[in-house]
Each structure stands twice: as C-alpha cells, then as structure tokens.
C-alpha cells in the first residue's frame, strides 16, 4: 500500500516531534513506480533498474559495499578496497541481459547429459577422449579462476559485469565437472596434464588490468575454445559428447560476448586506451599463431593436439587425416578471432598492418 504524500509527511513530522531521526524514511525517486514483469521472462534486472538505481557513475567512490541506488550512510567501514572504480574499465552495454541469460540457461552435468549413450570405444579413441577431457578440465580451471579473482575488485556500482563474472565462474565449474566426468565415466581416466604453465593460461593470469585479462581470456582464449566446441560434432562419438560440446559452446558464447562488448565499450569511450588494447591483442595473436597457447596443431608434441587429431581422424592409424581436419579448425579459430576483434571495434589492425602477419599466412597457407 502506498500512503498518500500528505499523510506520510504528517507521520514524519509527528515522529520528529517525538525525537526520532527519520531520515531513513525518505522516499526515493522511484517511490510508487511499480514494475510489470514480461510475459514469458518475468522480471529482469534491466526492468527493475530505474531512477537513481539505474544511474551508473563514470567514477565510483563507493568502497563500502553499498548497493547501487541505495542511500549512503556515514561511519560505515571501507569493506572493499575496490581497484576497479572507473566505469570504462569494466563496463559493457547489456551486461544485465547477459547475466539474466546466463541464469536462465544453467544446466546440470548430472542430468542434462545422456550419459547412457556412451558405450565402450576402441582403446585409442577412449584414450584420446580422456586426454582431451583432461586438457579441457585443466583449462576450465583457469577460465574460472582468472575472472574469479577480479570479482571482489569491482565496485558494487558496476554490479552487472560483477554478477556476470559470478555466473561465468559457475559455468566454468560445470565445464570442469562435465569433462572430469567424461574422463572417468567410460573406463578410461584422467591422462597427462598439459604440464606447462606456458601452455595453459600463464599470460592470462598475469594480467594486471581488467581489460587486458578480458582481451586475453574472453576474446582469444575462450574464443578459440568456443570455435572448438562448436565443431564438437566432428569429434563426438555419441550423443553425450555432442550434448557436452553443444551446452559448453552455449556458455562460452556468452563469455566471449562479454569480452567483445566490454572491449567495444572501452574502445568507444576511452580512445586514449586504444593503443594499449592493441598491444594486448599483439600478445594474444602471438599465442594464437604459435604453439604457446596449445592452439597450434603443428605442435604435435602436445598431448591435447595429438588427442584431437586421433578423435578427428577416427583412430591412431588415421592421425594424419585428423591433423588436416585440426588445421581447418585452427583456421576457423583465426577467422572467428578476426571477426570478433572487428565487432569489438579494433578491426583497423587488420587493415593497417598492425595484426600479426602470421595470422593471414596461417589462414592462407593451411
Ligand atoms: Fe569453459
Ligand atoms: Fe568460458
């Protein structure tokens, strides 16, 4: 029930006369404005945020965990020494939508995968499945840990990207668990780990800036994983594996979208940081065209590449066919990377000679 303004004012006046501090009773600018849900999707964050709650400051002085839009209170300790307090450093358009989508599309590795469809496989195929699953389990750890470290560093005034990162950590935990299950469910087991921090995630994890981390993780690293998962039909031997790749790709596409939209926002509002962003992409491209990220099938010594080639070629004896298919997948990874960077607004690097020349060579030569 909304009390009429004059009656409310009379109540407050009476309270003050009795010696009470009733400032906390002040009505907010949105008082009396109700929010209707949408048919089919209910009430979304982007629906409820209006008035002062929707005001996202360019700089945040909030270091006390105060929810955006609430009334500040003096004497509250600075519980959060947030290092990310500038909007451009972490913001993206449609962050709330992306978070709501993440929540709506959660799935369970226990019940949403038709595990019964996995039947005994030839030893070489099962070994390769287990090796690949071990590798992916390892990189999913990185994909959860790295954004996870940043969550508590972001001011609550930018709660949308913060909550999206929370959803990403949950997604990555599920990816980790579903591939662990795949390694152990069919009589195989976990195989050799990637074994070198140079192979998995070291440069992503060393990022000192949120956007640097996001460019390396969301756009390059997860972009490559997304392309691979989208090609999952080529290396799946049963319905369960098809489901795993499809559902993981669905999640990864959100993570990649976050990175692309964040870069797009930052690049448009802080043009003096564009050169810096290009330097992150320079590094990322080196990883993309060499064996440094484990993405280059020419690096045949990598267990993950050998496993992929066996799966794609349908057997150890057809591993060369598998490497050919893997090269086609790597080409597609590079093409999709180029497309994402264009959408993020940094496509000029492909026209002005800034991009790694091996990128083009890589696509052409293979
Ligand atoms: Fe993942
Ligand atoms: Fe991811």
XYZ file of N, CA and C and ligand atoms in Angstrom, residues 140 143 168 172 175 222 251-252 255, ligand 2:
28
model
N 39.655 -25.265 -18.010
C 38.436 -24.728 -17.386
C 38.722 -24.213 -15.970
N 39.866 -20.813 -16.640
C 38.767 -19.948 -17.086
C 37.864 -19.523 -15.927
N 29.867 -16.618 -14.779
C 30.901 -17.310 -15.568
C 31.650 -18.330 -14.718
N 32.067 -22.207 -15.607
C 33.362 -22.892 -15.773
C 33.472 -24.076 -14.814
N 31.767 -26.781 -16.573
C 32.576 -27.335 -17.675
C 33.648 -28.258 -17.111
N 39.029 -18.001 -24.773
C 37.708 -18.632 -24.840
C 37.141 -18.600 -26.250
N 27.472 -21.730 -23.358
C 28.020 -20.917 -22.265
C 29.195 -20.069 -22.756
N 30.093 -20.701 -23.510
C 31.290 -19.971 -23.955
C 30.912 -18.778 -24.830
N 30.488 -15.902 -22.658
C 31.740 -15.373 -22.106
C 32.472 -14.548 -23.159
Fe 34.252 -19.801 -20.649
